[in-house]
mmCIF file with all atom_site columns, C-alpha atoms in Angstrom:
data_model
loop_
_atom_site.group_PDB
_atom_site.id
_atom_site.type_symbol
_atom_site.label_atom_id
_atom_site.label_alt_id
_atom_site.label_comp_id
_atom_site.label_asym_id
_atom_site.label_entity_id
_atom_site.label_seq_id
_atom_site.pdbx_PDB_ins_code
_atom_site.Cartn_x
_atom_site.Cartn_y
_atom_site.Cartn_z
_atom_site.occupancy
_atom_site.B_iso_or_equiv
_atom_site.pdbx_formal_charge
_atom_site.auth_seq_id
_atom_site.auth_comp_id
_atom_site.auth_asym_id
_atom_site.auth_atom_id
_atom_site.pdbx_PDB_model_num
ATOM 1   C CA . GLY A 1 1   ? 18.009  -7.716  13.134  1.00 0.00 ? 2   GLY A CA 1
ATOM 2   C CA . ALA A 1 2   ? 16.377  -6.849  9.492   1.00 0.00 ? 3   ALA A CA 1
ATOM 3   C CA . GLY A 1 3   ? 13.524  -9.421  9.669   1.00 0.00 ? 4   GLY A CA 1
ATOM 4   C CA . VAL A 1 4   ? 12.114  -11.868 11.891  1.00 0.00 ? 5   VAL A CA 1
ATOM 5   C CA . SER A 1 5   ? 14.107  -15.113 12.691  1.00 0.00 ? 6   SER A CA 1
ATOM 6   C CA . GLN A 1 6   ? 12.873  -18.443 13.460  1.00 0.00 ? 7   GLN A CA 1
ATOM 7   C CA . SER A 1 7   ? 14.759  -21.646 14.249  1.00 0.00 ? 8   SER A CA 1
ATOM 8   C CA . PRO A 1 8   ? 14.944  -24.537 13.586  1.00 0.00 ? 9   PRO A CA 1
ATOM 9   C CA . ARG A 1 9   ? 13.468  -24.163 10.314  1.00 0.00 ? 10  ARG A CA 1
ATOM 10  C CA . TYR A 1 10  ? 12.315  -27.827 10.487  1.00 0.00 ? 11  TYR A CA 1
ATOM 11  C CA . LYS A 1 11  ? 11.875  -30.370 13.495  1.00 0.00 ? 12  LYS A CA 1
ATOM 12  C CA . VAL A 1 12  ? 10.996  -33.816 13.590  1.00 0.00 ? 13  VAL A CA 1
ATOM 13  C CA . ALA A 1 13  ? 9.972   -35.058 16.888  1.00 0.00 ? 14  ALA A CA 1
ATOM 14  C CA . LYS A 1 14  ? 9.048   -38.389 18.206  1.00 0.00 ? 15  LYS A CA 1
ATOM 15  C CA . ARG A 1 15  ? 5.574   -38.511 19.821  1.00 0.00 ? 16  ARG A CA 1
ATOM 16  C CA . GLY A 1 16  ? 5.991   -37.864 23.523  1.00 0.00 ? 17  GLY A CA 1
ATOM 17  C CA . GLN A 1 17  ? 9.124   -35.762 23.015  1.00 0.00 ? 18  GLN A CA 1
ATOM 18  C CA . ASP A 1 18  ? 9.357   -32.259 24.153  1.00 0.00 ? 19  ASP A CA 1
ATOM 19  C CA . VAL A 1 19  ? 10.379  -29.426 21.677  1.00 0.00 ? 20  VAL A CA 1
ATOM 20  C CA . ALA A 1 20  ? 11.370  -25.846 22.002  1.00 0.00 ? 21  ALA A CA 1
ATOM 21  C CA . LEU A 1 21  ? 10.763  -23.320 19.110  1.00 0.00 ? 22  LEU A CA 1
ATOM 22  C CA . ARG A 1 22  ? 12.942  -20.093 19.017  1.00 0.00 ? 23  ARG A CA 1
ATOM 23  C CA . CYS A 1 23  ? 11.713  -16.697 17.590  1.00 0.00 ? 24  CYS A CA 1
ATOM 24  C CA . ASP A 1 24  ? 13.970  -13.747 17.401  1.00 0.00 ? 25  ASP A CA 1
ATOM 25  C CA . PRO A 1 25  ? 11.870  -10.506 16.427  1.00 0.00 ? 26  PRO A CA 1
ATOM 26  C CA . ILE A 1 26  ? 12.665  -7.281  14.786  1.00 0.00 ? 27  ILE A CA 1
ATOM 27  C CA . SER A 1 27  ? 14.781  -5.221  17.219  1.00 0.00 ? 28  SER A CA 1
ATOM 28  C CA . GLY A 1 28  ? 12.705  -2.738  19.298  1.00 0.00 ? 29  GLY A CA 1
ATOM 29  C CA . HIS A 1 29  ? 9.294   -4.348  18.402  1.00 0.00 ? 30  HIS A CA 1
ATOM 30  C CA . VAL A 1 30  ? 7.305   -4.434  21.458  1.00 0.00 ? 31  VAL A CA 1
ATOM 31  C CA . SER A 1 31  ? 4.755   -7.002  20.234  1.00 0.00 ? 32  SER A CA 1
ATOM 32  C CA . LEU A 1 32  ? 5.350   -10.692 19.679  1.00 0.00 ? 33  LEU A CA 1
ATOM 33  C CA . PHE A 1 33  ? 2.882   -13.257 18.406  1.00 0.00 ? 34  PHE A CA 1
ATOM 34  C CA . TRP A 1 34  ? 3.036   -16.867 17.862  1.00 0.00 ? 35  TRP A CA 1
ATOM 35  C CA . TYR A 1 35  ? 0.809   -18.606 15.396  1.00 0.00 ? 36  TYR A CA 1
ATOM 36  C CA . GLN A 1 36  ? 0.015   -22.274 14.258  1.00 0.00 ? 37  GLN A CA 1
ATOM 37  C CA . GLN A 1 37  ? -0.802  -23.016 10.715  1.00 0.00 ? 38  GLN A CA 1
ATOM 38  C CA . ALA A 1 38  ? -2.024  -26.363 10.146  1.00 0.00 ? 39  ALA A CA 1
ATOM 39  C CA . LEU A 1 39  ? -1.667  -27.958 6.655   1.00 0.00 ? 40  LEU A CA 1
ATOM 40  C CA . GLY A 1 40  ? -4.023  -26.498 4.193   1.00 0.00 ? 41  GLY A CA 1
ATOM 41  C CA . GLN A 1 41  ? -5.285  -23.856 6.666   1.00 0.00 ? 42  GLN A CA 1
ATOM 42  C CA . GLY A 1 42  ? -4.797  -20.251 7.772   1.00 0.00 ? 43  GLY A CA 1
ATOM 43  C CA . PRO A 1 43  ? -2.584  -19.157 10.691  1.00 0.00 ? 44  PRO A CA 1
ATOM 44  C CA . GLU A 1 44  ? -4.279  -19.356 14.055  1.00 0.00 ? 45  GLU A CA 1
ATOM 45  C CA . PHE A 1 45  ? -3.566  -17.239 16.967  1.00 0.00 ? 46  PHE A CA 1
ATOM 46  C CA . LEU A 1 46  ? -1.671  -18.733 19.985  1.00 0.00 ? 47  LEU A CA 1
ATOM 47  C CA . THR A 1 47  ? -0.343  -16.083 22.182  1.00 0.00 ? 48  THR A CA 1
ATOM 48  C CA . TYR A 1 48  ? 0.755   -12.540 22.482  1.00 0.00 ? 49  TYR A CA 1
ATOM 49  C CA . PHE A 1 49  ? 3.370   -10.830 24.237  1.00 0.00 ? 50  PHE A CA 1
ATOM 50  C CA . GLN A 1 50  ? 4.011   -6.991  24.776  1.00 0.00 ? 51  GLN A CA 1
ATOM 51  C CA . ASN A 1 51  ? 7.515   -6.920  25.952  1.00 0.00 ? 52  ASN A CA 1
ATOM 52  C CA . GLU A 1 52  ? 7.821   -9.585  28.384  1.00 0.00 ? 53  GLU A CA 1
ATOM 53  C CA . ALA A 1 53  ? 4.386   -9.803  29.459  1.00 0.00 ? 54  ALA A CA 1
ATOM 54  C CA . GLN A 1 54  ? 2.092   -12.456 27.949  1.00 0.00 ? 55  GLN A CA 1
ATOM 55  C CA . LEU A 1 55  ? -0.846  -10.591 27.848  1.00 0.00 ? 56  LEU A CA 1
ATOM 56  C CA . ASP A 1 56  ? -3.142  -13.080 25.951  1.00 0.00 ? 57  ASP A CA 1
ATOM 57  C CA . LYS A 1 57  ? -2.611  -16.990 25.633  1.00 0.00 ? 58  LYS A CA 1
ATOM 58  C CA . SER A 1 58  ? -6.069  -17.756 24.876  1.00 0.00 ? 59  SER A CA 1
ATOM 59  C CA . GLY A 1 59  ? -5.145  -19.691 21.587  1.00 0.00 ? 60  GLY A CA 1
ATOM 60  C CA . LEU A 1 60  ? -2.950  -22.238 23.352  1.00 0.00 ? 61  LEU A CA 1
ATOM 61  C CA . PRO A 1 61  ? -4.502  -25.505 22.448  1.00 0.00 ? 62  PRO A CA 1
ATOM 62  C CA . SER A 1 62  ? -3.647  -27.286 25.942  1.00 0.00 ? 63  SER A CA 1
ATOM 63  C CA . ASP A 1 63  ? -1.418  -27.088 28.915  1.00 0.00 ? 64  ASP A CA 1
ATOM 64  C CA . ARG A 1 64  ? 1.196   -28.772 26.929  1.00 0.00 ? 65  ARG A CA 1
ATOM 65  C CA . PHE A 1 65  ? 2.090   -25.522 25.201  1.00 0.00 ? 66  PHE A CA 1
ATOM 66  C CA . PHE A 1 66  ? 4.005   -22.811 26.988  1.00 0.00 ? 67  PHE A CA 1
ATOM 67  C CA . ALA A 1 67  ? 5.568   -19.784 25.817  1.00 0.00 ? 68  ALA A CA 1
ATOM 68  C CA . GLU A 1 68  ? 8.029   -17.231 27.151  1.00 0.00 ? 69  GLU A CA 1
ATOM 69  C CA . ARG A 1 69  ? 9.745   -14.067 26.571  1.00 0.00 ? 70  ARG A CA 1
ATOM 70  C CA . PRO A 1 70  ? 11.793  -13.268 29.717  1.00 0.00 ? 71  PRO A CA 1
ATOM 71  C CA . GLU A 1 71  ? 13.837  -10.290 28.442  1.00 0.00 ? 72  GLU A CA 1
ATOM 72  C CA . GLY A 1 72  ? 11.319  -8.723  26.132  1.00 0.00 ? 73  GLY A CA 1
ATOM 73  C CA . SER A 1 73  ? 13.118  -9.886  22.965  1.00 0.00 ? 74  SER A CA 1
ATOM 74  C CA . VAL A 1 74  ? 13.514  -13.383 21.931  1.00 0.00 ? 75  VAL A CA 1
ATOM 75  C CA . SER A 1 75  ? 10.789  -15.831 22.642  1.00 0.00 ? 76  SER A CA 1
ATOM 76  C CA . THR A 1 76  ? 10.565  -19.469 23.085  1.00 0.00 ? 77  THR A CA 1
ATOM 77  C CA . LEU A 1 77  ? 7.349   -21.735 22.287  1.00 0.00 ? 78  LEU A CA 1
ATOM 78  C CA . LYS A 1 78  ? 7.894   -25.092 24.166  1.00 0.00 ? 79  LYS A CA 1
ATOM 79  C CA . ILE A 1 79  ? 5.359   -27.964 23.553  1.00 0.00 ? 80  ILE A CA 1
ATOM 80  C CA . GLN A 1 80  ? 5.660   -30.816 25.997  1.00 0.00 ? 81  GLN A CA 1
ATOM 81  C CA . ARG A 1 81  ? 4.996   -34.434 25.142  1.00 0.00 ? 82  ARG A CA 1
ATOM 82  C CA . THR A 1 82  ? 4.230   -33.716 21.649  1.00 0.00 ? 83  THR A CA 1
ATOM 83  C CA . GLN A 1 83  ? 1.264   -35.401 19.773  1.00 0.00 ? 84  GLN A CA 1
ATOM 84  C CA . GLN A 1 84  ? 0.574   -35.878 16.154  1.00 0.00 ? 85  GLN A CA 1
ATOM 85  C CA . GLU A 1 85  ? -1.794  -33.407 16.027  1.00 0.00 ? 86  GLU A CA 1
ATOM 86  C CA . ASP A 1 86  ? 0.816   -30.796 17.111  1.00 0.00 ? 87  ASP A CA 1
ATOM 87  C CA . SER A 1 87  ? 2.282   -31.160 13.465  1.00 0.00 ? 88  SER A CA 1
ATOM 88  C CA . ALA A 1 88  ? 2.007   -27.813 11.763  1.00 0.00 ? 89  ALA A CA 1
ATOM 89  C CA . VAL A 1 89  ? 4.046   -24.743 10.928  1.00 0.00 ? 90  VAL A CA 1
ATOM 90  C CA . TYR A 1 90  ? 4.725   -22.425 13.901  1.00 0.00 ? 91  TYR A CA 1
ATOM 91  C CA . LEU A 1 91  ? 4.720   -18.745 12.874  1.00 0.00 ? 92  LEU A CA 1
ATOM 92  C CA . CYS A 1 92  ? 6.122   -15.885 14.777  1.00 0.00 ? 93  CYS A CA 1
ATOM 93  C CA . ALA A 1 93  ? 5.280   -12.133 14.083  1.00 0.00 ? 94  ALA A CA 1
ATOM 94  C CA . SER A 1 94  ? 6.341   -8.987  15.565  1.00 0.00 ? 95  SER A CA 1
ATOM 95  C CA . ASN A 1 95  ? 5.215   -5.339  15.299  1.00 0.00 ? 96  ASN A CA 1
ATOM 96  C CA . PRO A 1 96  ? 6.077   -2.061  16.923  1.00 0.00 ? 97  PRO A CA 1
ATOM 97  C CA . LEU A 1 97  ? 2.920   -2.155  19.082  1.00 0.00 ? 98  LEU A CA 1
ATOM 98  C CA . ARG A 1 98  ? -0.181  -1.250  17.163  1.00 0.00 ? 99  ARG A CA 1
ATOM 99  C CA . GLU A 1 99  ? -1.764  -3.170  14.289  1.00 0.00 ? 100 GLU A CA 1
ATOM 100 C CA . TYR A 1 100 ? -1.550  -0.358  11.663  1.00 0.00 ? 101 TYR A CA 1
ATOM 101 C CA . TYR A 1 101 ? 2.040   -0.990  11.440  1.00 0.00 ? 102 TYR A CA 1
ATOM 102 C CA . GLY A 1 102 ? 1.315   -4.259  10.110  1.00 0.00 ? 103 GLY A CA 1
ATOM 103 C CA . TYR A 1 103 ? 2.971   -7.533  11.177  1.00 0.00 ? 104 TYR A CA 1
ATOM 104 C CA . THR A 1 104 ? 6.276   -9.040  10.080  1.00 0.00 ? 105 THR A CA 1
ATOM 105 C CA . PHE A 1 105 ? 6.316   -12.688 9.977   1.00 0.00 ? 106 PHE A CA 1
ATOM 106 C CA . GLY A 1 106 ? 9.132   -15.287 10.337  1.00 0.00 ? 107 GLY A CA 1
ATOM 107 C CA . SER A 1 107 ? 9.614   -17.932 7.848   1.00 0.00 ? 108 SER A CA 1
ATOM 108 C CA . GLY A 1 108 ? 8.211   -20.427 10.483  1.00 0.00 ? 109 GLY A CA 1
ATOM 109 C CA . THR A 1 109 ? 9.082   -23.691 12.095  1.00 0.00 ? 110 THR A CA 1
ATOM 110 C CA . ARG A 1 110 ? 7.930   -26.926 10.438  1.00 0.00 ? 111 ARG A CA 1
ATOM 111 C CA . LEU A 1 111 ? 7.335   -29.147 13.248  1.00 0.00 ? 112 LEU A CA 1
ATOM 112 C CA . THR A 1 112 ? 6.372   -33.056 12.284  1.00 0.00 ? 113 THR A CA 1
ATOM 113 C CA . VAL A 1 113 ? 5.650   -35.467 14.910  1.00 0.00 ? 114 VAL A CA 1
ATOM 114 C CA . VAL A 1 114 ? 5.981   -38.994 14.162  1.00 0.00 ? 115 VAL A CA 1
ATOM 115 C CA . ALA B 2 1   ? -15.844 -11.896 17.322  1.00 0.00 ? 10  ALA B CA 1
ATOM 116 C CA . GLN B 2 2   ? -14.064 -10.785 14.077  1.00 0.00 ? 11  GLN B CA 1
ATOM 117 C CA . SER B 2 3   ? -13.950 -13.363 11.349  1.00 0.00 ? 12  SER B CA 1
ATOM 118 C CA . VAL B 2 4   ? -12.729 -13.794 7.856   1.00 0.00 ? 13  VAL B CA 1
ATOM 119 C CA . THR B 2 5   ? -14.285 -15.581 4.653   1.00 0.00 ? 14  THR B CA 1
ATOM 120 C CA . GLN B 2 6   ? -12.218 -16.069 1.505   1.00 0.00 ? 15  GLN B CA 1
ATOM 121 C CA . LEU B 2 7   ? -14.586 -17.467 -1.145  1.00 0.00 ? 16  LEU B CA 1
ATOM 122 C CA . GLY B 2 8   ? -12.750 -20.032 -3.442  1.00 0.00 ? 17  GLY B CA 1
ATOM 123 C CA . SER B 2 9   ? -9.844  -22.158 -1.951  1.00 0.00 ? 18  SER B CA 1
ATOM 124 C CA . HIS B 2 10  ? -8.458  -22.348 -5.455  1.00 0.00 ? 19  HIS B CA 1
ATOM 125 C CA . VAL B 2 11  ? -8.188  -19.968 -8.283  1.00 0.00 ? 20  VAL B CA 1
ATOM 126 C CA . SER B 2 12  ? -6.927  -20.314 -11.734 1.00 0.00 ? 21  SER B CA 1
ATOM 127 C CA . VAL B 2 13  ? -6.080  -17.640 -14.218 1.00 0.00 ? 22  VAL B CA 1
ATOM 128 C CA . SER B 2 14  ? -4.070  -17.335 -17.360 1.00 0.00 ? 23  SER B CA 1
ATOM 129 C CA . GLU B 2 15  ? -1.061  -15.093 -17.482 1.00 0.00 ? 24  GLU B CA 1
ATOM 130 C CA . GLY B 2 16  ? -1.984  -11.558 -18.276 1.00 0.00 ? 25  GLY B CA 1
ATOM 131 C CA . ALA B 2 17  ? -5.596  -12.135 -17.078 1.00 0.00 ? 26  ALA B CA 1
ATOM 132 C CA . LEU B 2 18  ? -7.218  -10.117 -14.217 1.00 0.00 ? 27  LEU B CA 1
ATOM 133 C CA . VAL B 2 19  ? -6.667  -11.576 -10.893 1.00 0.00 ? 28  VAL B CA 1
ATOM 134 C CA . LEU B 2 20  ? -9.666  -11.131 -8.211  1.00 0.00 ? 29  LEU B CA 1
ATOM 135 C CA . LEU B 2 21  ? -9.415  -12.974 -4.746  1.00 0.00 ? 30  LEU B CA 1
ATOM 136 C CA . ARG B 2 22  ? -12.562 -12.405 -2.573  1.00 0.00 ? 31  ARG B CA 1
ATOM 137 C CA . CYS B 2 23  ? -12.553 -11.682 0.997   1.00 0.00 ? 32  CYS B CA 1
ATOM 138 C CA . ASN B 2 24  ? -15.338 -10.922 3.330   1.00 0.00 ? 33  ASN B CA 1
ATOM 139 C CA . TYR B 2 25  ? -14.989 -10.031 6.884   1.00 0.00 ? 34  TYR B CA 1
ATOM 140 C CA . SER B 2 26  ? -17.037 -9.649  10.145  1.00 0.00 ? 35  SER B CA 1
ATOM 141 C CA . SER B 2 27  ? -15.928 -7.161  12.968  1.00 0.00 ? 36  SER B CA 1
ATOM 142 C CA . SER B 2 28  ? -17.743 -5.383  15.725  1.00 0.00 ? 37  SER B CA 1
ATOM 143 C CA . VAL B 2 29  ? -15.523 -2.381  15.243  1.00 0.00 ? 38  VAL B CA 1
ATOM 144 C CA . PRO B 2 30  ? -14.041 -0.504  12.257  1.00 0.00 ? 39  PRO B CA 1
ATOM 145 C CA . PRO B 2 31  ? -11.471 -3.089  11.027  1.00 0.00 ? 40  PRO B CA 1
ATOM 146 C CA . TYR B 2 32  ? -7.826  -3.106  9.981   1.00 0.00 ? 41  TYR B CA 1
ATOM 147 C CA . LEU B 2 33  ? -7.478  -5.276  7.002   1.00 0.00 ? 42  LEU B CA 1
ATOM 148 C CA . PHE B 2 34  ? -4.759  -7.069  5.435   1.00 0.00 ? 43  PHE B CA 1
ATOM 149 C CA . TRP B 2 35  ? -3.759  -9.094  2.487   1.00 0.00 ? 44  TRP B CA 1
ATOM 150 C CA . TYR B 2 36  ? -0.625  -11.452 2.961   1.00 0.00 ? 45  TYR B CA 1
ATOM 151 C CA . VAL B 2 37  ? 1.138   -13.718 0.493   1.00 0.00 ? 46  VAL B CA 1
ATOM 152 C CA . GLN B 2 38  ? 2.831   -17.085 1.134   1.00 0.00 ? 47  GLN B CA 1
ATOM 153 C CA . TYR B 2 39  ? 5.166   -18.879 -1.211  1.00 0.00 ? 48  TYR B CA 1
ATOM 154 C CA . PRO B 2 40  ? 6.152   -22.319 -0.578  1.00 0.00 ? 49  PRO B CA 1
ATOM 155 C CA . ASN B 2 41  ? 7.933   -23.080 2.585   1.00 0.00 ? 50  ASN B CA 1
ATOM 156 C CA . GLN B 2 42  ? 8.061   -19.425 3.568   1.00 0.00 ? 51  GLN B CA 1
ATOM 157 C CA . GLY B 2 43  ? 6.553   -17.168 5.995   1.00 0.00 ? 52  GLY B CA 1
ATOM 158 C CA . LEU B 2 44  ? 3.727   -14.526 5.399   1.00 0.00 ? 53  LEU B CA 1
ATOM 159 C CA . GLN B 2 45  ? 4.743   -11.423 3.334   1.00 0.00 ? 54  GLN B CA 1
ATOM 160 C CA . LEU B 2 46  ? 2.675   -8.383  3.760   1.00 0.00 ? 55  LEU B CA 1
ATOM 161 C CA . LEU B 2 47  ? 1.023   -7.259  0.437   1.00 0.00 ? 56  LEU B CA 1
ATOM 162 C CA . LEU B 2 48  ? -1.058  -4.239  1.546   1.00 0.00 ? 57  LEU B CA 1
ATOM 163 C CA . LYS B 2 49  ? -3.213  -2.844  4.404   1.00 0.00 ? 58  LYS B CA 1
ATOM 164 C CA . TYR B 2 50  ? -6.128  -0.847  5.128   1.00 0.00 ? 59  TYR B CA 1
ATOM 165 C CA . THR B 2 51  ? -6.294  1.151   8.276   1.00 0.00 ? 60  THR B CA 1
ATOM 166 C CA . THR B 2 52  ? -8.071  4.570   7.724   1.00 0.00 ? 61  THR B CA 1
ATOM 167 C CA . GLY B 2 53  ? -8.416  7.082   4.912   1.00 0.00 ? 62  GLY B CA 1
ATOM 168 C CA . ALA B 2 54  ? -8.582  6.030   1.147   1.00 0.00 ? 63  ALA B CA 1
ATOM 169 C CA . THR B 2 55  ? -10.708 2.939   0.641   1.00 0.00 ? 64  THR B CA 1
ATOM 170 C CA . LEU B 2 56  ? -8.644  1.682   -2.513  1.00 0.00 ? 65  LEU B CA 1
ATOM 171 C CA . VAL B 2 57  ? -5.168  0.629   -1.268  1.00 0.00 ? 66  VAL B CA 1
ATOM 172 C CA . LYS B 2 58  ? -2.360  -0.373  -3.425  1.00 0.00 ? 67  LYS B CA 1
ATOM 173 C CA . GLY B 2 59  ? 0.274   -2.664  -2.397  1.00 0.00 ? 68  GLY B CA 1
ATOM 174 C CA . ILE B 2 60  ? 3.477   -4.303  -3.818  1.00 0.00 ? 69  ILE B CA 1
ATOM 175 C CA . ASN B 2 61  ? 3.806   -6.281  -6.803  1.00 0.00 ? 70  ASN B CA 1
ATOM 176 C CA . GLY B 2 62  ? 0.966   -4.409  -8.672  1.00 0.00 ? 71  GLY B CA 1
ATOM 177 C CA . PHE B 2 63  ? -1.836  -5.706  -6.272  1.00 0.00 ? 72  PHE B CA 1
ATOM 178 C CA . GLU B 2 64  ? -4.520  -3.282  -4.768  1.00 0.00 ? 73  GLU B CA 1
ATOM 179 C CA . ALA B 2 65  ? -7.680  -3.840  -2.703  1.00 0.00 ? 74  ALA B CA 1
ATOM 180 C CA . GLU B 2 66  ? -10.616 -1.797  -1.914  1.00 0.00 ? 75  GLU B CA 1
ATOM 181 C CA . PHE B 2 67  ? -12.309 -1.498  1.376   1.00 0.00 ? 76  PHE B CA 1
ATOM 182 C CA . LYS B 2 68  ? -16.300 -1.620  0.964   1.00 0.00 ? 77  LYS B CA 1
ATOM 183 C CA . LYS B 2 69  ? -17.879 -1.028  4.344   1.00 0.00 ? 78  LYS B CA 1
ATOM 184 C CA . SER B 2 70  ? -21.275 -1.827  3.039   1.00 0.00 ? 79  SER B CA 1
ATOM 185 C CA . GLU B 2 71  ? -20.461 -4.809  1.675   1.00 0.00 ? 80  GLU B CA 1
ATOM 186 C CA . THR B 2 72  ? -18.134 -5.880  4.423   1.00 0.00 ? 81  THR B CA 1
ATOM 187 C CA . SER B 2 73  ? -15.400 -6.915  1.736   1.00 0.00 ? 82  SER B CA 1
ATOM 188 C CA . PHE B 2 74  ? -11.795 -6.264  0.975   1.00 0.00 ? 83  PHE B CA 1
ATOM 189 C CA . HIS B 2 75  ? -11.140 -8.087  -2.483  1.00 0.00 ? 84  HIS B CA 1
ATOM 190 C CA . LEU B 2 76  ? -7.694  -8.340  -3.617  1.00 0.00 ? 85  LEU B CA 1
ATOM 191 C CA . THR B 2 77  ? -7.149  -7.452  -7.525  1.00 0.00 ? 86  THR B CA 1
ATOM 192 C CA . LYS B 2 78  ? -4.299  -7.280  -9.940  1.00 0.00 ? 87  LYS B CA 1
ATOM 193 C CA . PRO B 2 79  ? -4.858  -6.156  -13.618 1.00 0.00 ? 88  PRO B CA 1
ATOM 194 C CA . SER B 2 80  ? -2.562  -8.658  -15.175 1.00 0.00 ? 89  SER B CA 1
ATOM 195 C CA . ALA B 2 81  ? -1.528  -11.779 -13.685 1.00 0.00 ? 90  ALA B CA 1
ATOM 196 C CA . HIS B 2 82  ? 2.262   -12.897 -13.912 1.00 0.00 ? 91  HIS B CA 1
ATOM 197 C CA . MET B 2 83  ? 3.581   -16.382 -13.338 1.00 0.00 ? 92  MET B CA 1
ATOM 198 C CA . SER B 2 84  ? 5.497   -15.253 -10.085 1.00 0.00 ? 93  SER B CA 1
ATOM 199 C CA . ASP B 2 85  ? 2.217   -14.391 -8.463  1.00 0.00 ? 94  ASP B CA 1
ATOM 200 C CA . ALA B 2 86  ? 1.437   -18.185 -8.070  1.00 0.00 ? 95  ALA B CA 1
ATOM 201 C CA . ALA B 2 87  ? 1.191   -18.407 -4.264  1.00 0.00 ? 96  ALA B CA 1
ATOM 202 C CA . GLU B 2 88  ? -1.151  -18.706 -1.429  1.00 0.00 ? 97  GLU B CA 1
ATOM 203 C CA . TYR B 2 89  ? -3.143  -15.511 -0.466  1.00 0.00 ? 98  TYR B CA 1
ATOM 204 C CA . PHE B 2 90  ? -4.515  -14.654 3.108   1.00 0.00 ? 99  PHE B CA 1
ATOM 205 C CA . CYS B 2 91  ? -6.984  -12.107 4.008   1.00 0.00 ? 100 CYS B CA 1
ATOM 206 C CA . ALA B 2 92  ? -6.947  -11.106 7.773   1.00 0.00 ? 101 ALA B CA 1
ATOM 207 C CA . VAL B 2 93  ? -8.582  -8.712  10.148  1.00 0.00 ? 102 VAL B CA 1
ATOM 208 C CA . SER B 2 94  ? -7.261  -7.124  12.968  1.00 0.00 ? 103 SER B CA 1
ATOM 209 C CA . GLU B 2 95  ? -8.965  -5.502  16.126  1.00 0.00 ? 104 GLU B CA 1
ATOM 210 C CA . TRP B 2 96  ? -7.406  -3.610  19.002  1.00 0.00 ? 105 TRP B CA 1
ATOM 211 C CA . THR B 2 97  ? -8.981  -5.111  22.022  1.00 0.00 ? 106 THR B CA 1
ATOM 212 C CA . GLY B 2 98  ? -7.339  -2.650  24.512  1.00 0.00 ? 107 GLY B CA 1
ATOM 213 C CA . THR B 2 99  ? -4.368  -4.885  25.617  1.00 0.00 ? 108 THR B CA 1
ATOM 214 C CA . ALA B 2 100 ? -3.601  -6.680  22.238  1.00 0.00 ? 109 ALA B CA 1
ATOM 215 C CA . SER B 2 101 ? -4.468  -6.837  18.539  1.00 0.00 ? 110 SER B CA 1
ATOM 216 C CA . LYS B 2 102 ? -4.949  -10.285 17.173  1.00 0.00 ? 111 LYS B CA 1
ATOM 217 C CA . LEU B 2 103 ? -4.982  -11.210 13.467  1.00 0.00 ? 112 LEU B CA 1
ATOM 218 C CA . THR B 2 104 ? -7.766  -13.291 12.419  1.00 0.00 ? 113 THR B CA 1
ATOM 219 C CA . PHE B 2 105 ? -7.043  -15.036 9.010   1.00 0.00 ? 114 PHE B CA 1
ATOM 220 C CA . GLY B 2 106 ? -9.219  -16.766 6.559   1.00 0.00 ? 115 GLY B CA 1
ATOM 221 C CA . THR B 2 107 ? -8.473  -20.022 5.139   1.00 0.00 ? 116 THR B CA 1
ATOM 222 C CA . GLY B 2 108 ? -6.430  -18.837 2.155   1.00 0.00 ? 117 GLY B CA 1
ATOM 223 C CA . THR B 2 109 ? -6.793  -19.022 -1.684  1.00 0.00 ? 118 THR B CA 1
ATOM 224 C CA . ARG B 2 110 ? -4.353  -20.830 -3.801  1.00 0.00 ? 119 ARG B CA 1
ATOM 225 C CA . LEU B 2 111 ? -3.639  -18.757 -7.087  1.00 0.00 ? 120 LEU B CA 1
ATOM 226 C CA . GLN B 2 112 ? -2.523  -20.836 -10.139 1.00 0.00 ? 121 GLN B CA 1
ATOM 227 C CA . VAL B 2 113 ? -1.208  -18.924 -13.175 1.00 0.00 ? 122 VAL B CA 1
ATOM 228 C CA . THR B 2 114 ? -1.218  -20.740 -16.393 1.00 0.00 ? 123 THR B CA 1
ATOM 229 C CA . LEU B 2 115 ? 0.515   -19.956 -19.660 1.00 0.00 ? 124 LEU B CA 1
#
């Protein structure tokens, strides 16, 4: 597609519920990133994929967070047993591989845990 | 580890006045530097980037930034503010680690433009 598409745009989850957030990157983009943006803060790195390989997951805050990109295109970020502190905007970004191309971000999914 | 500091969480300017948003970084290797803009309820839009070459970088919407290695700075400027510039601005630094490049963001500066 022309841009990075994320769905849903908004998600309200009850505490303890599992959620799945989807990212559809720009076609052909090798690299895919997930970021978490808490209210009033800058985005913070969660995880990175190069094609289907998850090369860096050092930013995932707990083992309740899991990401996959099985065919090297669409990616899903799953959060199990959501907690209130998981409330944030989750941003997905993609680029052709190297950082000098810049990063194209999606509009994000705003997750609210109640 | 790389880091970014944005001085001033809120900046207010009059329409037509100079916009100056400050960004300082730390990086162990020559950095790639970015400025992004975020409008309410939207994702991040790339304004401009510095990779190599000319240290004065021009971006979209009349913005520009200058990479100053000696000052480890990458301040964003625009000669004349417009109401439509009101948004959140993020400075970011990227390093290639050999397997991945991670963007590290500052905490952002909210720009308010008044009549």
